[in-house]
Amino acid sequence: MQADSHFYEPKDGHGLAHDPFNAIVGPRPIGWISSRAANGTLNLAPYSFFNAFNYTPPIIGFASVGAKDTLANIQQTGEFCWNLATRELAEQMNQSCAAVPPEVNEFELAGLTAAPSKLVQVPRVAESPVSFECRVSQIIRLASAGGVETNTWLVLGEVVGVYIARHLLRDGVYDTAAASPVLRGGGPADYFEIKPEMLFRMYRPGQEPR
């Protein structure tokens, strides 16, 4: 261990002005999840615990800290969509995280358009350049190392449909920076934007181009 390190055990608190865990594991992609309740009510909310977990079939997942409306909707219908949050859509994404009653439609609250999907009954964010249609594969209530259940549920979904704006495909390769995605940082209001000048390439050993 480095002599000049701040060490703490999470169970005893971090002793800092702000919990560093989220800042260390970050910036994190945003799970901007649209869902539909069994009664047809739409919901749209961002989740900062989100990522991709498998290639074939493609599986993504997000964690709901607390049994929120999105979780309830997905448990009822088994479907959801993920929508890419971009710099252009950052304010609308932030609006969609407002604490409102289940009957409030966050698409309308944030001034966004609900676009019909092809394979699921949940709409996408029409303004987002990339969306995934997903069917639930697993919902797991997380537990501590000691087996104590937490108030967090991991929702995993198989991606069954993908929408990509054509201007983001360059010679058949998806241009990450061109989409200008925003990522969640660790502070109470910190976000980051990916820009082209941040790109560097590093090939795996033995996979260098010939």
mmCIF file of C-alpha atoms in Angstrom:
data_model
loop_
_atom_site.group_PDB
_atom_site.id
_atom_site.type_symbol
_atom_site.label_atom_id
_atom_site.label_comp_id
_atom_site.label_asym_id
_atom_site.label_seq_id
_atom_site.Cartn_x
_atom_site.Cartn_y
_atom_site.Cartn_z
ATOM 1 C CA MET A 1 0.000 0.000 0.000
ATOM 2 C CA GLN A 2 1.244 3.498 -0.795
ATOM 3 C CA ALA A 3 2.211 5.462 2.301
ATOM 4 C CA ASP A 4 0.340 8.546 1.105
ATOM 5 C CA SER A 5 -3.054 6.922 0.515
ATOM 6 C CA HIS A 6 -6.477 7.644 1.878
ATOM 7 C CA PHE A 7 -7.725 4.250 3.038
ATOM 8 C CA TYR A 8 -11.180 3.531 4.352
ATOM 9 C CA GLU A 9 -13.595 0.668 4.828
ATOM 10 C CA PRO A 10 -16.916 1.559 3.169
ATOM 11 C CA LYS A 11 -18.893 0.108 6.064
ATOM 12 C CA ASP A 12 -17.338 2.768 8.320
ATOM 13 C CA GLY A 13 -17.807 5.704 5.921
ATOM 14 C CA HIS A 14 -15.359 7.398 3.565
ATOM 15 C CA GLY A 15 -14.549 10.492 5.645
ATOM 16 C CA LEU A 16 -14.578 12.773 2.586
ATOM 17 C CA ALA A 17 -16.782 15.618 1.387
ATOM 18 C CA HIS A 18 -18.348 13.349 -1.261
ATOM 19 C CA ASP A 19 -18.380 9.577 -1.700
ATOM 20 C CA PRO A 20 -15.502 8.854 -4.158
ATOM 21 C CA PHE A 21 -16.793 5.450 -5.321
ATOM 22 C CA ASN A 22 -18.798 6.767 -8.261
ATOM 23 C CA ALA A 23 -15.995 9.118 -9.293
ATOM 24 C CA ILE A 24 -13.414 6.321 -9.300
ATOM 25 C CA VAL A 25 -15.613 3.985 -11.333
ATOM 26 C CA GLY A 26 -16.208 6.548 -14.035
ATOM 27 C CA PRO A 27 -17.044 8.365 -16.094
ATOM 28 C CA ARG A 28 -19.891 5.926 -16.603
ATOM 29 C CA PRO A 29 -22.184 5.505 -19.615
ATOM 30 C CA ILE A 30 -25.762 6.545 -18.957
ATOM 31 C CA GLY A 31 -28.610 4.087 -19.080
ATOM 32 C CA TRP A 32 -31.387 6.298 -20.469
ATOM 33 C CA ILE A 33 -34.181 3.775 -20.171
ATOM 34 C CA SER A 34 -37.668 4.044 -21.628
ATOM 35 C CA SER A 35 -40.372 1.691 -20.378
ATOM 36 C CA ARG A 36 -44.117 1.206 -20.444
ATOM 37 C CA ALA A 37 -46.372 0.135 -17.592
ATOM 38 C CA ALA A 38 -48.963 -2.568 -18.112
ATOM 39 C CA ASN A 39 -51.635 0.160 -18.198
ATOM 40 C CA GLY A 40 -49.789 1.935 -21.034
ATOM 41 C CA THR A 41 -48.190 4.758 -19.012
ATOM 42 C CA LEU A 42 -44.768 5.704 -20.418
ATOM 43 C CA ASN A 43 -41.654 6.305 -18.356
ATOM 44 C CA LEU A 44 -38.204 7.632 -19.240
ATOM 45 C CA ALA A 45 -35.349 7.845 -16.738
ATOM 46 C CA PRO A 46 -31.525 7.929 -16.681
ATOM 47 C CA TYR A 47 -29.485 5.410 -14.684
ATOM 48 C CA SER A 48 -25.785 5.956 -14.016
ATOM 49 C CA PHE A 49 -25.067 2.306 -13.157
ATOM 50 C CA PHE A 50 -25.224 0.978 -16.719
ATOM 51 C CA ASN A 51 -23.090 -0.956 -19.190
ATOM 52 C CA ALA A 52 -22.839 -3.699 -21.835
ATOM 53 C CA PHE A 53 -22.089 -7.219 -20.630
ATOM 54 C CA ASN A 54 -22.162 -9.684 -23.525
ATOM 55 C CA TYR A 55 -21.582 -9.882 -27.284
ATOM 56 C CA THR A 56 -23.676 -12.858 -28.424
ATOM 57 C CA PRO A 57 -26.457 -12.331 -27.720
ATOM 58 C CA PRO A 58 -25.850 -8.660 -26.967
ATOM 59 C CA ILE A 59 -26.846 -7.992 -23.353
ATOM 60 C CA ILE A 60 -26.940 -4.658 -21.539
ATOM 61 C CA GLY A 61 -27.852 -3.925 -17.962
ATOM 62 C CA PHE A 62 -28.598 -1.193 -15.477
ATOM 63 C CA ALA A 63 -29.088 -1.075 -11.718
ATOM 64 C CA SER A 64 -32.134 0.491 -10.116
ATOM 65 C CA VAL A 65 -31.179 1.745 -6.658
ATOM 66 C CA GLY A 66 -34.613 1.444 -5.109
ATOM 67 C CA ALA A 67 -37.731 -0.112 -6.601
ATOM 68 C CA LYS A 68 -38.462 2.730 -9.031
ATOM 69 C CA ASP A 69 -41.127 3.080 -11.715
ATOM 70 C CA THR A 70 -38.809 1.806 -14.441
ATOM 71 C CA LEU A 71 -38.204 -1.433 -12.547
ATOM 72 C CA ALA A 72 -41.917 -1.920 -11.901
ATOM 73 C CA ASN A 73 -42.757 -1.330 -15.556
ATOM 74 C CA ILE A 74 -40.136 -3.780 -16.793
ATOM 75 C CA GLN A 75 -41.253 -6.420 -14.292
ATOM 76 C CA GLN A 76 -44.784 -6.040 -15.701
ATOM 77 C CA THR A 77 -43.946 -6.098 -19.411
ATOM 78 C CA GLY A 78 -40.496 -7.674 -19.780
ATOM 79 C CA GLU A 79 -39.385 -4.972 -22.230
ATOM 80 C CA PHE A 80 -37.471 -1.700 -22.318
ATOM 81 C CA CYS A 81 -35.411 0.511 -24.614
ATOM 82 C CA TRP A 82 -32.044 2.138 -24.084
ATOM 83 C CA ASN A 83 -31.444 5.529 -25.681
ATOM 84 C CA LEU A 84 -28.075 7.225 -26.129
ATOM 85 C CA ALA A 85 -27.772 10.424 -24.090
ATOM 86 C CA THR A 86 -25.799 12.984 -26.104
ATOM 87 C CA ARG A 87 -24.501 16.458 -25.292
ATOM 88 C CA GLU A 88 -27.317 17.941 -27.362
ATOM 89 C CA LEU A 89 -29.865 15.991 -25.318
ATOM 90 C CA ALA A 90 -28.197 16.417 -21.912
ATOM 91 C CA GLU A 91 -30.718 18.925 -20.566
ATOM 92 C CA GLN A 92 -33.665 16.762 -21.608
ATOM 93 C CA MET A 93 -31.984 13.712 -20.093
ATOM 94 C CA ASN A 94 -31.572 15.631 -16.837
ATOM 95 C CA GLN A 95 -35.227 16.703 -16.908
ATOM 96 C CA SER A 96 -36.283 13.075 -17.225
ATOM 97 C CA CYS A 97 -34.740 12.228 -13.843
ATOM 98 C CA ALA A 98 -37.155 14.507 -11.959
ATOM 99 C CA ALA A 99 -38.918 12.847 -9.015
ATOM 100 C CA VAL A 100 -42.497 12.757 -10.298
ATOM 101 C CA PRO A 101 -45.493 10.426 -9.742
ATOM 102 C CA PRO A 102 -45.754 7.239 -11.859
ATOM 103 C CA GLU A 103 -48.557 8.701 -13.982
ATOM 104 C CA VAL A 104 -46.306 11.510 -15.288
ATOM 105 C CA ASN A 105 -44.948 10.894 -18.787
ATOM 106 C CA GLU A 106 -41.278 11.959 -18.798
ATOM 107 C CA PHE A 107 -41.246 12.082 -22.600
ATOM 108 C CA GLU A 108 -43.708 14.971 -22.376
ATOM 109 C CA LEU A 109 -42.025 16.442 -19.296
ATOM 110 C CA ALA A 110 -38.693 16.683 -21.138
ATOM 111 C CA GLY A 111 -40.189 17.748 -24.486
ATOM 112 C CA LEU A 112 -39.153 14.554 -26.263
ATOM 113 C CA THR A 113 -40.845 12.442 -28.926
ATOM 114 C CA ALA A 114 -41.854 8.831 -28.253
ATOM 115 C CA ALA A 115 -41.043 6.908 -31.441
ATOM 116 C CA PRO A 116 -42.644 3.476 -32.027
ATOM 117 C CA SER A 117 -40.327 0.490 -31.838
ATOM 118 C CA LYS A 118 -40.394 -2.453 -34.259
ATOM 119 C CA LEU A 119 -40.056 -5.478 -31.969
ATOM 120 C CA VAL A 120 -41.163 -4.284 -28.518
ATOM 121 C CA GLN A 121 -44.126 -2.258 -27.294
ATOM 122 C CA VAL A 122 -41.901 0.331 -25.586
ATOM 123 C CA PRO A 123 -41.173 3.547 -27.540
ATOM 124 C CA ARG A 124 -37.724 5.005 -28.172
ATOM 125 C CA VAL A 125 -36.539 8.598 -27.829
ATOM 126 C CA ALA A 126 -36.888 9.804 -31.418
ATOM 127 C CA GLU A 127 -34.295 12.554 -30.906
ATOM 128 C CA SER A 128 -31.604 10.108 -29.761
ATOM 129 C CA PRO A 129 -29.256 8.961 -32.568
ATOM 130 C CA VAL A 130 -28.880 5.444 -31.139
ATOM 131 C CA SER A 131 -31.433 3.199 -29.441
ATOM 132 C CA PHE A 132 -31.662 -0.456 -28.438
ATOM 133 C CA GLU A 133 -34.875 -2.443 -28.183
ATOM 134 C CA CYS A 134 -34.512 -4.921 -25.334
ATOM 135 C CA ARG A 135 -36.255 -7.917 -23.829
ATOM 136 C CA VAL A 136 -35.501 -8.812 -20.220
ATOM 137 C CA SER A 137 -33.189 -11.760 -19.667
ATOM 138 C CA GLN A 138 -32.727 -11.479 -15.892
ATOM 139 C CA ILE A 139 -33.679 -9.274 -12.962
ATOM 140 C CA ILE A 140 -31.426 -9.841 -9.966
ATOM 141 C CA ARG A 141 -31.737 -8.313 -6.508
ATOM 142 C CA LEU A 142 -28.166 -7.565 -5.437
ATOM 143 C CA ALA A 143 -26.791 -8.857 -2.149
ATOM 144 C CA SER A 144 -23.770 -8.092 -0.013
ATOM 145 C CA ALA A 145 -20.818 -10.468 0.384
ATOM 146 C CA GLY A 146 -22.556 -11.665 3.539
ATOM 147 C CA GLY A 147 -25.737 -12.511 1.666
ATOM 148 C CA VAL A 148 -27.771 -9.548 2.889
ATOM 149 C CA GLU A 149 -30.154 -8.278 0.224
ATOM 150 C CA THR A 150 -29.726 -4.665 -0.874
ATOM 151 C CA ASN A 151 -32.356 -2.243 -2.127
ATOM 152 C CA THR A 152 -30.892 -2.461 -5.644
ATOM 153 C CA TRP A 153 -32.010 -4.525 -8.625
ATOM 154 C CA LEU A 154 -29.826 -5.360 -11.643
ATOM 155 C CA VAL A 155 -31.897 -5.481 -14.826
ATOM 156 C CA LEU A 156 -30.318 -7.349 -17.739
ATOM 157 C CA GLY A 157 -31.832 -7.280 -21.199
ATOM 158 C CA GLU A 158 -31.073 -8.872 -24.556
ATOM 159 C CA VAL A 159 -30.786 -6.312 -27.332
ATOM 160 C CA VAL A 160 -33.165 -7.462 -30.073
ATOM 161 C CA GLY A 161 -33.199 -4.319 -32.214
ATOM 162 C CA VAL A 162 -30.640 -1.566 -32.858
ATOM 163 C CA TYR A 163 -31.146 1.889 -34.383
ATOM 164 C CA ILE A 164 -28.085 3.923 -35.466
ATOM 165 C CA ALA A 165 -28.260 7.298 -37.218
ATOM 166 C CA ARG A 166 -26.495 6.793 -40.567
ATOM 167 C CA HIS A 167 -24.227 9.830 -40.130
ATOM 168 C CA LEU A 168 -22.536 7.993 -37.238
ATOM 169 C CA LEU A 169 -21.396 5.142 -39.504
ATOM 170 C CA ARG A 170 -18.087 5.880 -41.262
ATOM 171 C CA ASP A 171 -17.124 3.163 -43.746
ATOM 172 C CA GLY A 172 -19.169 0.710 -41.713
ATOM 173 C CA VAL A 173 -17.545 1.664 -38.394
ATOM 174 C CA TYR A 174 -19.526 3.385 -35.638
ATOM 175 C CA ASP A 175 -17.966 6.762 -34.778
ATOM 176 C CA THR A 176 -18.211 7.031 -30.990
ATOM 177 C CA ALA A 177 -17.083 10.644 -30.699
ATOM 178 C CA ALA A 178 -19.324 11.887 -33.513
ATOM 179 C CA ALA A 179 -22.356 10.990 -31.412
ATOM 180 C CA SER A 180 -21.033 13.220 -28.604
ATOM 181 C CA PRO A 181 -22.199 10.938 -25.789
ATOM 182 C CA VAL A 182 -22.276 12.268 -22.239
ATOM 183 C CA LEU A 183 -20.996 10.242 -19.309
ATOM 184 C CA ARG A 184 -21.741 10.516 -15.600
ATOM 185 C CA GLY A 185 -18.952 11.671 -13.313
ATOM 186 C CA GLY A 186 -18.576 11.314 -9.574
ATOM 187 C CA GLY A 187 -19.562 14.714 -8.228
ATOM 188 C CA PRO A 188 -23.167 15.660 -7.510
ATOM 189 C CA ALA A 189 -23.465 17.406 -10.899
ATOM 190 C CA ASP A 190 -20.469 16.146 -12.907
ATOM 191 C CA TYR A 191 -20.781 14.932 -16.497
ATOM 192 C CA PHE A 192 -18.224 14.445 -19.261
ATOM 193 C CA GLU A 193 -18.401 14.637 -23.041
ATOM 194 C CA ILE A 194 -16.378 12.473 -25.446
ATOM 195 C CA LYS A 195 -14.603 14.426 -28.195
ATOM 196 C CA PRO A 196 -12.569 13.257 -31.244
ATOM 197 C CA GLU A 197 -9.282 14.630 -29.874
ATOM 198 C CA MET A 198 -9.509 12.200 -26.948
ATOM 199 C CA LEU A 199 -9.047 9.191 -29.248
ATOM 200 C CA PHE A 200 -5.982 6.969 -29.036
ATOM 201 C CA ARG A 201 -5.537 3.457 -30.411
ATOM 202 C CA MET A 202 -3.926 0.471 -28.750
ATOM 203 C CA TYR A 203 -4.091 -3.003 -30.270
ATOM 204 C CA ARG A 204 -3.995 -6.203 -28.254
ATOM 205 C CA PRO A 205 -0.719 -8.136 -28.396
ATOM 206 C CA GLY A 206 -0.672 -10.230 -31.559
ATOM 207 C CA GLN A 207 -3.529 -8.271 -33.133
ATOM 208 C CA GLU A 208 -1.540 -5.368 -34.575
ATOM 209 C CA PRO A 209 -2.549 -4.542 -38.183
ATOM 210 C CA ARG A 210 -0.226 -6.062 -40.777
#
